[in-house]
Amino acid sequence: MSAVDSVLQLVRPEILALAPYSSARKESKGGRVWLDANENPETPMVRQPLLNRYPDPQPPELIAKLAALYGVSPAQALVTRGSDEGIDLLLRTFCRAGQDAILITPPTYGMYIVAAGIQGAATLSVPLVHGKNFALDTEAVIATGLAPPKPADAGEGRVKLVFLCSPNNPTGGLLDRAAVLKVVKALAGRAIVVVDEAYVDFSGVSSLAAEIATNPNLVVLRTLSKAFGLAGARVGTTLADPAIIAVLQKVIAPYPVPAPVLASALAALSEEGLTAARESVASIVAERIRVADALPQLAAVKRVWPSDTNYLLIEVADATRTMAAGRAAGVIWRDRSKDVPNCIRITIGTAEENNATLEVLSRV
Ligand SMILES: *Cc1c(COP(=O)(O)O)cnc(C)c1O
């Protein structure tokens, strides 16, 4: 079996057999008089151009720019409504309800388990190692990923997707690249390894996307929400082998990129936009370093975890009291105590906003 076939045999059989919805915009190109999609010939109220027309399902200009940015070919890229939609598409494409499972490495991003729950897939957990700066428990991940399915009544099926978040949310550190690749190679033909790189732009290390060409069971998730400041626009990209992208195309909603979103994304990805994003990332990283250096001098702060992201996870004596002090001053952080005891996740904002963080914490 070829490497690509071994990936396709992981897809839900009913999705492989599915005839996807064929939209008017997919079926026809290059006309003069467009009377095929029951659109209104104009937009009565809004004067913005082209809002009366259905958008291109995967705008080629946007795909070309995203592929160039992420260092893949256009056939390896699918644009989605945020990378959250990419997570959902992967669940629905690969996991059979009541049969298949995902593997996560907590503490980690909460959407994986939610998407699995919606799809009716079980979630197996192999925790990151707290005593080793939240490192991957590589051998345990591989062993769990390879384990044969338990009987259906045990509620745990075969692992189809392994979600690795690097840098990890909420802990902030990168996973070891060699360890991640070891998992990818060990699970070749057995499971898809999804590396969520929502924060990799802040880390200074290169993406794993270049490894997709030689590892068709590797999927990488990227987003314009964080480094490009476009969380409100909802632009994520799933990077994968073209065969996987083609299957995800069958599952994705017909028009995931609204026309105003396309305009914003193209502006962000222009030469000017890329330069501005690089400058923004550099100043956020400089602020993160400044705040990370200042925090340990405050009595309330017991520990600052190393960060390769635009946030810091800190351990305090009493997270509930600290959160309340923040709220009283109108400063909102995220309590992550349920994931890591007495830990709070603090996003790096402007210098002024970060000073507010430091000021409030200095009084706790
Ligand atoms: C913010 C975040 C996302 C979601 O990004 P969107 O593109 O806005 O959907 C995905 N993964 C992680 C780890 C995140 O923190």
Coordinates of C-alpha atoms and ligand atoms in Angstrom, one line a residue:
M1 CA 0.0 0.0 0.0
S2 CA 1.4 3.5 -0.9
A3 CA 1.9 6.0 1.9
V4 CA -1.0 8.1 0.7
D5 CA -3.4 5.0 0.4
S6 CA -2.4 4.1 4.0
V7 CA -3.7 7.6 5.1
L8 CA -6.9 7.4 3.0
Q9 CA -7.8 4.0 4.6
L10 CA -8.1 6.0 7.9
V11 CA -10.9 8.1 6.5
R12 CA -14.5 7.2 7.6
P13 CA -15.7 4.9 4.8
E14 CA -19.0 6.8 4.5
I15 CA -17.0 10.0 3.8
L16 CA -14.8 8.3 1.2
A17 CA -18.1 7.2 -0.5
L18 CA -19.8 10.6 -0.2
A19 CA -20.6 12.6 -3.3
P20 CA -19.9 16.1 -2.0
Y21 CA -22.3 19.0 -2.5
S22 CA -21.5 20.7 -5.8
S23 CA -22.1 24.4 -5.6
A24 CA -22.8 26.7 -8.5
R25 CA -19.4 28.4 -7.9
K26 CA -17.6 25.1 -8.2
E27 CA -19.3 24.0 -11.3
S28 CA -18.8 27.0 -13.6
K29 CA -16.1 29.5 -14.2
G30 CA -15.5 32.4 -16.7
G31 CA -19.0 33.5 -17.7
R32 CA -20.3 36.9 -18.6
V33 CA -24.0 36.7 -17.4
W34 CA -24.2 34.8 -14.1
L35 CA -27.7 33.3 -13.7
D36 CA -26.8 30.0 -12.1
A37 CA -26.9 30.5 -8.3
N38 CA -30.2 32.3 -7.6
E39 CA -28.3 35.4 -6.5
N40 CA -29.8 38.8 -6.5
P41 CA -28.2 40.9 -9.3
E42 CA -27.3 43.6 -6.8
T43 CA -27.1 44.2 -3.1
P44 CA -29.9 46.7 -2.3
M45 CA -28.4 48.2 0.8
V46 CA -24.7 47.5 1.2
R47 CA -22.6 49.3 -1.3
Q48 CA -19.5 47.0 -0.9
P49 CA -18.9 45.3 -4.2
L50 CA -19.7 41.7 -4.9
L51 CA -21.6 40.9 -1.7
N52 CA -24.6 39.8 -3.9
R53 CA -22.4 36.9 -5.3
Y54 CA -21.5 33.7 -3.6
P55 CA -17.7 33.7 -2.8
D56 CA -15.2 31.3 -4.3
P57 CA -15.1 28.2 -2.0
Q58 CA -11.3 28.3 -1.9
P59 CA -10.2 31.6 -3.4
P60 CA -7.0 30.8 -5.5
E61 CA -5.3 34.1 -4.7
L62 CA -5.7 33.5 -0.9
I63 CA -4.7 29.9 -1.1
A64 CA -1.5 30.9 -3.1
K65 CA -0.6 33.5 -0.5
L66 CA -1.2 31.2 2.5
A67 CA 0.7 28.4 0.8
A68 CA 3.6 30.7 0.2
L69 CA 3.5 32.0 3.8
Y70 CA 3.4 28.5 5.3
G71 CA 5.9 27.0 2.8
V72 CA 3.7 24.4 1.2
S73 CA 2.1 23.9 -2.2
P74 CA -1.4 25.2 -2.8
A75 CA -2.7 21.6 -3.1
Q76 CA -1.5 21.1 0.5
A77 CA -3.6 24.0 1.9
L78 CA -7.3 24.3 2.9
V79 CA -8.6 27.6 4.2
T80 CA -11.2 27.3 7.0
R81 CA -13.2 29.4 9.4
G82 CA -10.4 29.6 11.9
S83 CA -8.3 26.6 12.7
D84 CA -11.2 25.5 15.0
E85 CA -13.0 24.5 11.9
G86 CA -10.0 22.5 10.8
I87 CA -10.2 20.6 14.1
D88 CA -13.9 19.9 13.6
L89 CA -13.4 18.8 9.9
L90 CA -10.7 16.4 10.9
L91 CA -12.9 14.8 13.6
R92 CA -15.8 14.5 11.2
T93 CA -13.7 13.1 8.4
F94 CA -11.7 10.5 10.3
C95 CA -13.6 9.5 13.4
R96 CA -16.7 7.2 13.4
A97 CA -19.1 8.0 16.2
G98 CA -19.0 5.4 18.9
Q99 CA -16.0 3.6 17.4
D100 CA -12.9 5.8 16.9
A101 CA -10.9 7.9 19.3
I102 CA -8.6 10.9 19.5
L103 CA -5.5 11.2 21.7
I104 CA -4.7 14.4 23.4
T105 CA -1.8 15.5 25.7
P106 CA -3.3 17.6 28.6
P107 CA -3.1 20.2 29.7
T108 CA -3.9 21.4 26.2
Y109 CA -6.3 23.4 24.0
G110 CA -9.9 22.6 24.9
M111 CA -11.4 22.4 21.4
Y112 CA -10.0 18.9 20.6
I113 CA -12.1 17.2 23.3
V114 CA -15.2 19.3 22.5
A115 CA -14.9 18.5 18.8
A116 CA -14.5 14.8 19.7
G117 CA -17.5 15.0 22.0
I118 CA -19.7 16.5 19.2
Q119 CA -18.6 13.8 16.8
G120 CA -19.1 11.0 19.4
A121 CA -15.5 10.0 19.4
A122 CA -13.7 8.9 22.6
T123 CA -10.8 10.9 23.9
L124 CA -7.7 9.2 25.3
S125 CA -5.3 11.3 27.3
V126 CA -1.5 11.0 27.7
P127 CA -0.6 14.0 30.0
L128 CA 2.5 16.1 29.3
V129 CA 5.1 15.7 31.9
H130 CA 4.7 18.5 34.5
G131 CA 8.1 17.8 36.1
K132 CA 9.8 18.1 32.7
N133 CA 8.5 21.5 31.6
F134 CA 5.4 19.8 30.1
A135 CA 7.4 17.7 27.7
L136 CA 5.7 15.1 25.5
D137 CA 5.6 11.5 27.0
T138 CA 6.7 10.3 23.6
E139 CA 6.7 6.5 24.3
A140 CA 3.3 6.6 26.0
V141 CA 1.8 8.6 23.2
I142 CA 3.1 6.1 20.7
A143 CA 2.0 3.1 22.7
T144 CA -1.5 4.5 23.2
G145 CA -1.7 5.5 19.5
L146 CA -0.8 1.9 18.5
A147 CA -3.0 0.1 21.0
P148 CA -5.7 -2.1 19.5
P149 CA -9.2 -0.9 20.1
K150 CA -11.0 -2.0 23.3
P151 CA -14.4 -3.7 23.0
A152 CA -17.1 -1.1 22.1
D153 CA -18.7 -1.3 25.5
A154 CA -15.4 0.0 27.0
G155 CA -16.1 3.2 25.1
E156 CA -12.6 3.5 23.7
G157 CA -11.9 2.9 20.1
R158 CA -9.0 3.0 17.8
V159 CA -7.0 6.2 17.8
K160 CA -7.4 7.9 14.5
L161 CA -6.1 11.4 15.4
V162 CA -3.4 12.5 17.7
F163 CA -3.5 16.2 18.6
L164 CA -0.2 17.8 19.6
C165 CA -0.2 21.5 20.3
S166 CA 3.2 23.2 19.8
P167 CA 3.7 25.7 21.3
N168 CA 1.2 24.3 23.7
N169 CA -1.8 26.2 25.0
P170 CA -2.0 26.9 28.0
T171 CA 1.5 26.0 29.1
G172 CA 3.3 28.1 26.5
G173 CA 6.3 25.9 25.5
L174 CA 7.2 24.2 22.2
L175 CA 7.1 20.4 22.1
D176 CA 10.4 18.8 21.1
R177 CA 10.5 18.7 17.4
A178 CA 12.3 15.3 17.2
A179 CA 9.8 13.8 19.7
V180 CA 6.9 15.0 17.5
L181 CA 8.5 13.6 14.4
K182 CA 9.1 10.3 16.2
V183 CA 5.4 10.1 17.0
V184 CA 4.5 10.9 13.4
K185 CA 6.8 8.2 12.0
A186 CA 5.8 5.6 14.6
L187 CA 2.1 6.1 13.7
A188 CA 2.5 6.2 9.9
G189 CA -0.4 4.3 8.4
R190 CA -2.1 4.0 11.8
A191 CA -3.1 7.5 12.8
I192 CA -3.0 11.1 11.7
V193 CA -0.8 13.4 13.9
V194 CA -2.3 16.9 13.9
V195 CA 0.2 19.5 15.1
D196 CA -1.6 22.7 16.1
E197 CA 0.8 25.6 15.4
A198 CA -1.5 28.5 16.3
Y199 CA 1.4 30.2 18.2
V200 CA 4.5 29.1 16.2
D201 CA 4.9 32.6 14.8
F202 CA 5.9 33.8 18.3
S203 CA 8.5 31.0 18.8
G204 CA 11.2 31.8 16.3
V205 CA 11.4 28.1 15.2
S206 CA 10.2 26.8 11.9
S207 CA 7.0 25.0 11.2
L208 CA 6.7 21.3 10.8
A209 CA 4.8 21.9 7.6
A210 CA 7.9 21.1 5.5
E211 CA 7.7 17.5 6.8
I212 CA 4.2 16.9 5.3
A213 CA 5.7 16.0 1.9
T214 CA 7.5 13.0 3.4
N215 CA 5.0 12.2 6.1
P216 CA 1.4 12.0 4.7
N217 CA 0.0 11.2 8.1
L218 CA 1.1 14.7 9.4
V219 CA -1.4 17.6 9.4
V220 CA -0.4 21.1 10.6
L221 CA -2.9 23.8 11.7
R222 CA -2.1 27.5 11.3
T223 CA -4.2 30.6 11.9
L224 CA -4.2 34.3 11.2
S225 CA -6.0 34.8 14.6
K226 CA -3.0 35.3 16.8
A227 CA 0.2 36.6 15.0
F228 CA -1.8 38.5 12.3
G229 CA -4.4 39.9 14.8
L230 CA -7.3 38.6 12.7
A231 CA -9.3 36.6 15.2
G232 CA -12.4 38.4 14.2
A233 CA -12.0 37.4 10.6
R234 CA -11.8 33.7 11.1
V235 CA -9.1 32.5 8.8
G236 CA -7.4 29.2 9.6
T237 CA -5.4 26.9 7.3
T238 CA -5.2 23.2 7.4
L239 CA -1.9 22.0 5.8
A240 CA -1.8 18.3 4.8
D241 CA -1.1 15.8 2.0
P242 CA -3.2 16.7 -1.1
A243 CA -5.2 13.5 -0.7
I244 CA -6.3 14.5 2.8
I245 CA -7.1 18.1 1.6
A246 CA -9.3 16.6 -1.1
V247 CA -11.3 14.5 1.4
L248 CA -11.6 17.5 3.8
Q249 CA -13.0 19.5 0.8
K250 CA -15.9 17.0 0.7
V251 CA -16.8 17.8 4.3
I252 CA -16.3 21.5 4.6
A253 CA -19.2 23.9 4.2
P254 CA -19.6 25.2 0.6
Y255 CA -18.5 28.8 1.2
P256 CA -16.2 29.1 4.2
V257 CA -14.6 32.4 3.1
P258 CA -17.0 35.4 3.2
A259 CA -16.1 38.1 0.7
P260 CA -15.2 40.8 3.4
V261 CA -13.0 38.2 5.1
L262 CA -11.2 37.5 1.8
A263 CA -10.5 41.2 1.5
S264 CA -9.1 41.5 5.0
A265 CA -7.0 38.3 4.6
L266 CA -5.5 39.5 1.3
A267 CA -4.6 42.8 2.9
A268 CA -3.0 41.1 5.8
L269 CA -1.0 38.9 3.4
S270 CA 0.2 41.7 1.2
E271 CA 3.9 42.7 1.4
E272 CA 2.9 45.6 3.6
G273 CA 0.7 43.3 5.8
L274 CA 3.4 40.7 6.2
T275 CA 5.9 43.4 7.3
A276 CA 3.4 44.8 9.8
A277 CA 2.7 41.3 11.2
R278 CA 6.4 40.7 11.6
E279 CA 6.8 43.9 13.5
S280 CA 3.8 43.2 15.7
V281 CA 5.1 39.7 16.6
A282 CA 8.5 41.2 17.4
S283 CA 7.1 43.8 19.7
I284 CA 4.8 41.3 21.4
V285 CA 7.8 38.9 22.0
A286 CA 9.8 41.8 23.4
E287 CA 7.0 42.6 25.8
R288 CA 6.6 39.0 26.7
I289 CA 10.3 38.9 27.7
R290 CA 10.0 42.2 29.7
V291 CA 6.9 40.9 31.6
A292 CA 8.4 37.4 32.1
D293 CA 11.5 39.1 33.7
A294 CA 9.4 41.4 35.9
L295 CA 6.9 38.8 37.2
P296 CA 9.2 36.7 39.4
Q297 CA 10.0 39.8 41.4
L298 CA 6.4 40.0 42.6
A299 CA 5.5 38.3 45.9
A300 CA 2.3 36.9 44.5
V301 CA 4.1 35.0 41.7
K302 CA 5.5 31.6 42.5
R303 CA 6.5 30.5 39.1
V304 CA 6.6 31.7 35.4
W305 CA 6.6 28.9 32.9
P306 CA 8.8 29.4 29.8
S307 CA 6.8 30.7 26.8
D308 CA 7.3 30.5 23.1
T309 CA 3.9 32.3 22.6
N310 CA 2.0 35.6 23.2
Y311 CA 1.0 34.6 26.7
L312 CA 2.5 33.5 30.0
L313 CA 1.3 30.8 32.3
I314 CA 2.1 31.8 35.9
E315 CA 1.6 30.0 39.2
V316 CA 0.3 32.0 42.1
A317 CA -0.4 31.2 45.7
D318 CA -4.1 31.5 45.2
A319 CA -5.6 31.7 41.7
T320 CA -9.1 32.5 42.8
R321 CA -8.0 35.5 44.9
T322 CA -5.6 36.7 42.2
M323 CA -8.3 36.5 39.5
A324 CA -10.7 38.4 41.8
A325 CA -8.1 41.1 42.2
G326 CA -7.7 41.4 38.5
R327 CA -11.4 41.6 37.9
A328 CA -11.8 44.3 40.6
A329 CA -9.3 46.4 38.6
G330 CA -11.0 45.5 35.3
V331 CA -8.1 43.4 34.2
I332 CA -9.2 40.0 32.9
W333 CA -6.9 37.0 32.7
R334 CA -7.7 33.3 32.2
D335 CA -7.8 31.0 35.2
R336 CA -6.3 27.7 34.1
S337 CA -6.3 26.1 37.6
K338 CA -8.4 23.2 36.4
D339 CA -5.6 22.3 34.1
V340 CA -2.6 23.3 36.2
P341 CA -3.2 24.0 39.9
N342 CA -3.2 27.7 40.8
C343 CA -2.1 28.7 37.3
I344 CA -3.3 31.8 35.4
R345 CA -2.8 32.4 31.7
I346 CA -2.0 36.0 30.9
T347 CA -2.0 37.3 27.3
I348 CA 0.6 39.8 26.3
G349 CA -1.1 43.0 25.2
T350 CA 0.2 46.5 24.7
A351 CA 2.9 47.8 27.0
E352 CA 0.2 49.8 28.8
E353 CA -2.0 46.7 29.2
N354 CA 1.0 44.7 30.4
N355 CA 1.8 47.3 33.0
A356 CA -1.8 47.0 34.3
T357 CA -1.1 43.2 34.7
L358 CA 2.1 44.0 36.7
E359 CA 0.5 46.7 38.7
V360 CA -2.4 44.6 39.8
L361 CA -0.3 41.5 40.6
S362 CA 2.1 43.7 42.6
R363 CA -0.8 44.5 45.0
V364 CA -1.9 40.8 45.5
Ligands
LIG1 C1 -6.5 30.2 19.5 C2 -6.3 28.8 19.2 C3 -6.8 28.2 18.0 C4 -8.0 28.7 17.3 O1 -7.7 29.5 16.4 P1 -8.8 30.1 15.4 O2 -8.0 30.0 14.1 O3 -9.1 31.4 15.8 O4 -10.0 29.1 15.3 C5 -6.4 26.9 17.7 N1 -5.5 26.2 18.5 C6 -5.0 26.8 19.6 C7 -4.0 26.0 20.4 C8 -5.4 28.1 20.0 O5 -4.9 28.6 21.1

